[in-house]
Coordinates of C-alpha atoms in Angstrom, one line a residue:
X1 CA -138.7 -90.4 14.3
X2 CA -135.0 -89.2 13.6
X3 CA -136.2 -85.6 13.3
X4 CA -138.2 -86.0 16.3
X5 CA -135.4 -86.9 18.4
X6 CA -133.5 -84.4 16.9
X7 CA -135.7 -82.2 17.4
X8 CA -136.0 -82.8 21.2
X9 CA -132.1 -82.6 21.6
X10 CA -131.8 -79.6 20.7
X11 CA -134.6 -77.9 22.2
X12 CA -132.9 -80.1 25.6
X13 CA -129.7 -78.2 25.0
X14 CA -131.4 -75.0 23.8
X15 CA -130.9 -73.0 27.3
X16 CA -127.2 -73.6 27.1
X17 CA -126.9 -72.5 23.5
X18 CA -128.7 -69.4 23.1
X19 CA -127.4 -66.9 21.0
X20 CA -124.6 -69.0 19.5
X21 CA -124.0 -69.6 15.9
X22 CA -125.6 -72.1 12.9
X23 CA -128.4 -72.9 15.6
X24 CA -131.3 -72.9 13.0
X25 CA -128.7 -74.8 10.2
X26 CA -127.8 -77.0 12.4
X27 CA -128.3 -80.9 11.5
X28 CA -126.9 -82.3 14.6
X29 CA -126.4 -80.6 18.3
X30 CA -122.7 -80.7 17.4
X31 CA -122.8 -78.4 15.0
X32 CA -124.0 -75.7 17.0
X33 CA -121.8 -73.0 17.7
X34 CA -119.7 -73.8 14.5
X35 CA -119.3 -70.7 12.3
X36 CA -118.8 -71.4 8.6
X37 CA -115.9 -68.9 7.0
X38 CA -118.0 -66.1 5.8
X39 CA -119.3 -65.7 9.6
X40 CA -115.7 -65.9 10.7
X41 CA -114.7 -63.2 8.3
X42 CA -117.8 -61.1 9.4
X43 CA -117.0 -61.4 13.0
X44 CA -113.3 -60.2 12.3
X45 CA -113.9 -56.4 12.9
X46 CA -112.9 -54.1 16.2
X47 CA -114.4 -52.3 18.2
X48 CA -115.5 -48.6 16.9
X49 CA -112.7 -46.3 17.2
X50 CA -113.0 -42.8 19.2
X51 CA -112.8 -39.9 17.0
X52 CA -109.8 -37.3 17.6
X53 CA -111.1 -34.3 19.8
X54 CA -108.8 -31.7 19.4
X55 CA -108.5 -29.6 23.1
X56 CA -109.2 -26.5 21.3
X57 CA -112.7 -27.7 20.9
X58 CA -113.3 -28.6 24.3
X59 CA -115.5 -25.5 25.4
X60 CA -116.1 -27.4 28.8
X61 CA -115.5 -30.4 30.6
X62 CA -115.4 -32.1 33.9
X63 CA -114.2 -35.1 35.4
X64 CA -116.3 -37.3 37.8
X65 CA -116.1 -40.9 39.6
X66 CA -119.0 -43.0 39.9
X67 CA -119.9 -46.5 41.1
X68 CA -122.2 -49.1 39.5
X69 CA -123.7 -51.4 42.1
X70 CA -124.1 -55.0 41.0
X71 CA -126.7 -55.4 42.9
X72 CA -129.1 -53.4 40.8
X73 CA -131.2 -55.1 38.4
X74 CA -130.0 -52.8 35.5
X75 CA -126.7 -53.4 36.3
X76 CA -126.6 -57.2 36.5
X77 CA -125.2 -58.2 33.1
X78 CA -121.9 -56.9 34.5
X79 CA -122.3 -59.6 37.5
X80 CA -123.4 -62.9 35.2
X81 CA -122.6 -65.1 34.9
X82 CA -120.9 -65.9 37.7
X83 CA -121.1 -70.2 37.4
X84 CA -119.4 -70.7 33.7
X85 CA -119.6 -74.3 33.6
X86 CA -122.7 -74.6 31.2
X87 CA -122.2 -71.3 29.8
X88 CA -120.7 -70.6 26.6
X89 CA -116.9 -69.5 26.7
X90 CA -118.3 -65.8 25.0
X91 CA -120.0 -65.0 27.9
X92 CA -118.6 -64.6 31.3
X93 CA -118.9 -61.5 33.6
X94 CA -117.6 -58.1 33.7
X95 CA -114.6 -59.1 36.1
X96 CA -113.9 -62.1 34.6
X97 CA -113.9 -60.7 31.2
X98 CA -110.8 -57.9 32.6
X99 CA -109.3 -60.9 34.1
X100 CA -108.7 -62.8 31.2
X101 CA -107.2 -60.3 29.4
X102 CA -105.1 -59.3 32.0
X103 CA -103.6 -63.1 32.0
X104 CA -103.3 -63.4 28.4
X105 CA -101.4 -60.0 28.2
X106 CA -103.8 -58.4 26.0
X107 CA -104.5 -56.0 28.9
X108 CA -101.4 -54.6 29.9
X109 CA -102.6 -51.2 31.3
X110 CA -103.1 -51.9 34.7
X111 CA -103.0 -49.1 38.3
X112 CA -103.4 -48.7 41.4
X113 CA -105.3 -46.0 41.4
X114 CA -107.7 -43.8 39.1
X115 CA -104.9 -41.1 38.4
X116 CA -102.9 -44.0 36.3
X117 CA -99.8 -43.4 37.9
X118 CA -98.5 -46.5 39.3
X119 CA -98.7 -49.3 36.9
X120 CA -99.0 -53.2 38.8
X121 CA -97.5 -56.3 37.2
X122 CA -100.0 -59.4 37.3
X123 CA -98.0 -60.5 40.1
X124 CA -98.8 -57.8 42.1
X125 CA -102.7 -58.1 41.2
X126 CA -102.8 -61.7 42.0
X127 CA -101.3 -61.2 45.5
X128 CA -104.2 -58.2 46.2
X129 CA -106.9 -61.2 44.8
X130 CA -105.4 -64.0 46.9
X131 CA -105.5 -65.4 51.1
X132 CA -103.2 -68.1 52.7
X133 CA -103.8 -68.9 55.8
X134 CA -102.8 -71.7 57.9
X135 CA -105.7 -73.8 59.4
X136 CA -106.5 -74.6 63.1
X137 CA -105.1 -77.8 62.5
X138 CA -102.3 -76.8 60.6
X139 CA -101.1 -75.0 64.0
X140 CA -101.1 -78.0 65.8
X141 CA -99.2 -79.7 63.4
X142 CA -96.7 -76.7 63.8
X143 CA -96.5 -76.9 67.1
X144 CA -96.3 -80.9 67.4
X145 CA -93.3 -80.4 65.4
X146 CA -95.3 -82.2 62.2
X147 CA -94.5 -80.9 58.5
X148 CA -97.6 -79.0 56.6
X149 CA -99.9 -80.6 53.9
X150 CA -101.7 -78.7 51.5
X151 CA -104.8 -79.2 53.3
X152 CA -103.5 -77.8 56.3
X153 CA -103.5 -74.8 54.3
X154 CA -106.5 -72.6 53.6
X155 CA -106.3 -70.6 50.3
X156 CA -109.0 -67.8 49.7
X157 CA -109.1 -66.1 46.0
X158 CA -111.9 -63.2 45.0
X159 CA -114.3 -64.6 42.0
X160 CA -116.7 -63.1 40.3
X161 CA -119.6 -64.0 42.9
X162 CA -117.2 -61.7 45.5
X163 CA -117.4 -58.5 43.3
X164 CA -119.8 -55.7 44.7
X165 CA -119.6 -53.1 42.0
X166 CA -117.4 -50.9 39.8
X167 CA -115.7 -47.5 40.2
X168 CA -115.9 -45.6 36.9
X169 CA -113.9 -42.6 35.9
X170 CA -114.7 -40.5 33.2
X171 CA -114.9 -36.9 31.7
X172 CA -117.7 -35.3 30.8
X173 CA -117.1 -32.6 27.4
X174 CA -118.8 -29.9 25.5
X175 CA -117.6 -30.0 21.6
X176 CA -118.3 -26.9 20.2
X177 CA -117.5 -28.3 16.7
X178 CA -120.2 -30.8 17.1
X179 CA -122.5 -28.6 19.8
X180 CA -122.9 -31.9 21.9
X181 CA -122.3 -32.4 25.1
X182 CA -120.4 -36.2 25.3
X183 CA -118.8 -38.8 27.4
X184 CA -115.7 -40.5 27.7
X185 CA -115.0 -43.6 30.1
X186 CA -111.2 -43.5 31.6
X187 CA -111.0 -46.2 33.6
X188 CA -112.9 -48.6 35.7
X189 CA -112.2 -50.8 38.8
X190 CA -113.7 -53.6 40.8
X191 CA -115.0 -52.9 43.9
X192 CA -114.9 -56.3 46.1
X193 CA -114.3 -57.2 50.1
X194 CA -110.6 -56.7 51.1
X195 CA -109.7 -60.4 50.7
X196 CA -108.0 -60.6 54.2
X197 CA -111.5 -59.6 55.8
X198 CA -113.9 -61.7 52.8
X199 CA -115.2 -64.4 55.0
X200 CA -115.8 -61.6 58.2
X201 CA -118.8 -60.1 59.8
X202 CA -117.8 -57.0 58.7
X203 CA -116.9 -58.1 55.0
X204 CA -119.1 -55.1 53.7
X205 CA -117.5 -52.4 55.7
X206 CA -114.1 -53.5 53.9
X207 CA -114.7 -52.7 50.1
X208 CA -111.3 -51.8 48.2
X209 CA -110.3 -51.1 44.7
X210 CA -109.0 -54.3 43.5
X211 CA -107.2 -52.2 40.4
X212 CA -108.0 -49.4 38.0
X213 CA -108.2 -50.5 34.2
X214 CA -107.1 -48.2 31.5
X215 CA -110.4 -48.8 29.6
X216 CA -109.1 -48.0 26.2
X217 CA -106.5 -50.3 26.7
X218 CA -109.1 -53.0 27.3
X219 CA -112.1 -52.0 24.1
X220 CA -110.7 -54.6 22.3
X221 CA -110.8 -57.6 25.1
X222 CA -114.4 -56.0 26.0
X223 CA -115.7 -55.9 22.4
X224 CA -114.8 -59.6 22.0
X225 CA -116.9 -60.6 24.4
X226 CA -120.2 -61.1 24.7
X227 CA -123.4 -59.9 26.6
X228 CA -126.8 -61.7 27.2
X229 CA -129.6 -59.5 25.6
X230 CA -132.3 -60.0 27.9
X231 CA -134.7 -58.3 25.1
X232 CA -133.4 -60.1 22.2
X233 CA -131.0 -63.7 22.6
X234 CA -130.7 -63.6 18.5
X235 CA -128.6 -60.3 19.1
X236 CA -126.0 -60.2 21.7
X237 CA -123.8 -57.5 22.7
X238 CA -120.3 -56.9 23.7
X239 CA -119.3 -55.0 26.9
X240 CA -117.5 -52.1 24.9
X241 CA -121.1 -51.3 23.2
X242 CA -123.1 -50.9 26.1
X243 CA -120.3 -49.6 28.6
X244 CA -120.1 -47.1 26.0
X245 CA -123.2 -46.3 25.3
X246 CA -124.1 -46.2 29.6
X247 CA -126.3 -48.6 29.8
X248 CA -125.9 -48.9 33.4
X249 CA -127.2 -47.5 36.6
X250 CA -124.5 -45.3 38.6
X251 CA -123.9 -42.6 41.0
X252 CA -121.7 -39.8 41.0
X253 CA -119.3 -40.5 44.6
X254 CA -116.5 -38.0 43.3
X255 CA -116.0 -34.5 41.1
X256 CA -112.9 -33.2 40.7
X257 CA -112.4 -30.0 43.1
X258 CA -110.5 -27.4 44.2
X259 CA -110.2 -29.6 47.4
X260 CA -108.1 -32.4 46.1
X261 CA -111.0 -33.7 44.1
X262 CA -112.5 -35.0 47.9
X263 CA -115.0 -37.5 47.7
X264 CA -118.8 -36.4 48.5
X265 CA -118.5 -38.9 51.7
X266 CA -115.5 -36.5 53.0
X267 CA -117.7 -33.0 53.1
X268 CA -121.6 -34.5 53.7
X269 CA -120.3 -37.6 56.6
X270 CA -123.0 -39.5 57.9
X271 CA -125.9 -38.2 56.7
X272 CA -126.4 -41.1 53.3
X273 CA -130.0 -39.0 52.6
X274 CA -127.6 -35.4 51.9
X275 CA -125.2 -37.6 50.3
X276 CA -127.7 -38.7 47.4
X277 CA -129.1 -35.4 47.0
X278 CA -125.2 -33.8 46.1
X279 CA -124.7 -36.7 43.5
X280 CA -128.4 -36.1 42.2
X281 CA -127.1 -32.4 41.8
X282 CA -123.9 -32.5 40.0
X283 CA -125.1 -34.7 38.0
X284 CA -128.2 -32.7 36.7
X285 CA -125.2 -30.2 36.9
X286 CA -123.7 -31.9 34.2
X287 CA -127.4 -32.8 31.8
X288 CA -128.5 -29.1 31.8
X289 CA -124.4 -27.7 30.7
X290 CA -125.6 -28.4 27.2
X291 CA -128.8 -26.5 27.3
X292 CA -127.1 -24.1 29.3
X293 CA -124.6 -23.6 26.5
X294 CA -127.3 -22.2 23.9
X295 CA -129.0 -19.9 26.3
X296 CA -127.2 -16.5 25.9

C-alpha cells in the first residue's frame, strides 16, 4: 500500500517535474530535483567556447539582421513558459532568462542598438520596460484637492507573455582554413509593443527594440538554463546550444549595404509578397557562397 501511494504521488506531480534530477531514485516526492555531488560536479562545466578565427582566414563574410517570430510553432521554446509558478526555476523563457541575468549582473553587456555603441544601465532598461499612469479616479482626487494612493496609480511593466519576437544579428563567414562556410550570433534583442501604446488598438503597429544583448556576453547565463525537449524530456537543452546551433525559424529584414545597411522594408515599401522574396534571396545568397567557393 505505501508504494502504491507513492507511486501515485509521483506520477500526480510528474508534469511538474519532468526532466529534473534523481526522479527514478527517488524514495519520496521530496527528493526529486536533489542532485547528489557527483551530478553537481558533472553539471559544473561552461558553455563550449568559440574557436579563434584569425581575419586572415576570412575569405568572405557578411553581416545580416533577422527576426524570429514567437508566434511560430518552431520558435516557441523561446516564448515558454511564460506562467512560472509550477514550473521549475531552470526553465523560464528566452526574455526572462536575459532578464535575470541582467539583474543579477552577470549580464552586463547591454545597448541600444545592434551597432553596440551606447551601452544602458539597468536603470535605463527598466524605465523602457515600465508605465505609470495616473487613473481616472486618481484625477479626480487631484482635482478635489485629495492626496494619491497607490491604487490610484496604474503601473504597466512588459513580461514575457508581451514579447513578439527577437531581432538577431549575426555574420555569416567563409574559413578557408576549415573550407566551411559558418555562423556567428552578435547580438539579439526583444521585440515587444512600445509600453506607452501595450494596452492600445494599435499595440501591433508599435513594435520596438526593448535592448540589444551582446550575446557572448550572455553564453554563460544562456547555457545555465534550460530548454524543454519536446522530442526527449530525459534530455534537456540550454539556450546557448540550440541558439547556436539555429534551431529557430527566422527571416532575413536587413544586410548590410552600401546604403547605410537600409532595411528591406526601406527599398520594397508596401508590397509584404516582394518583401519575402528579397529575404528568400539573400539568404539562398548566402547557402550557395560555399558551393560557390569550389566552383572555379
Amino acid at each position: 500500500m505505501k508504494r502504491l501511494i507513492l507511486l501515485c504521488l509521483i506520477l500526480g506531480f510528474s508534469n511538474h517535474i519532468r526532466a529534473q534530477a534523481n526522479l527514478l531514485n527517488a524514495l519520496f516526492p521530496e527528493e526529486v530535483g536533489v542532485k547528489t555531488a557527483a551530478q553537481i560536479a558533472a553539471d559544473n562545466d561552461r558553455p563550449l567556447p568559440y574557436e579563434y578565427i584569425d581575419d586572415r582566414d576570412i575569405l568572405w563574410s557578411k553581416v545580416v539582421w533577422e527576426y524570429v517570430d514567437l508566434n511560430e510553432k518552431m520558435n516557441l521554446p523561446y516564448y515558454y513558459p511564460i506562467d512560472t509558478v509550477n514550473i521549475s526555476n531552470k526553465r523560464r523563457s528566452l526574455y526572462d532568462t536575459l532578464m535575470k541575468g541582467i539583474k543579477k549582473g552577470d549580464i552586463v553587456d547591454v545597448y541600444d542598438d545592434s551597432y553596440f555603441q551606447d551601452r544602458l544601465t539597468l536603470k535605463d532598461i527598466t524605465q523602457r520596460l515600465s508605465r505609470r499612469d495616473t487613473t481616472n479616479t486618481g484625477f479626480d482626487k487631484l482635482n478635489a484637492g485629495e492626496k494619491l494612493t497607490k491604487e490610484d496609480i496604474d503601473i504597466r511593466n512588459i513580461t514575457s507573455a508581451d514579447i513578439e519576437g527577437f531581432k538577431i544579428k549575426g555574420v555569416w563567414y567563409f574559413d578557408k582554413r576549415q573550407a566551411e562556410l559558418k555562423y556567428r550570433l552578435l547580438g539579439m534583442a526583444p521585440v515587444a509593443p512600445d509600453v506607452n501604446f501595450i494596452d492600445s488598438d494599435d499595440a501591433q503597429d508599435n513594435l520596438v527594440e526593448l535592448f540589444w544583448v551582446w550575446f557572448p556576453d550572455a553564453r554563460e547565463t544562456l547555457y545555465q538554463m534550460k530548454v524543454f525537449n519536446p522530442k526527449n524530456a530525459a534530455q534537456s537543452l540550454s539556450y546557448d546550444l540550440i541558439i547556436n546551433a539555429r534551431r529557430f525559424s527566422s527571416s532575413i529584414y536587413k544586410e548590410e549595404n552600401i546604403y547605410d545597411n537600409r532595411e528591406i522594408a526601406e527599398f520594397i515599401k508596401g508590397n509584404a509578397l516582394y518583401q519575402v522574396l528579397e529575404s528568400r534571396r539573400i539568404k539562398e545568397d548566402v547557402r550557395n557562397r560555399e558551393i560557390d567557393m569550389w566552383q572555379y
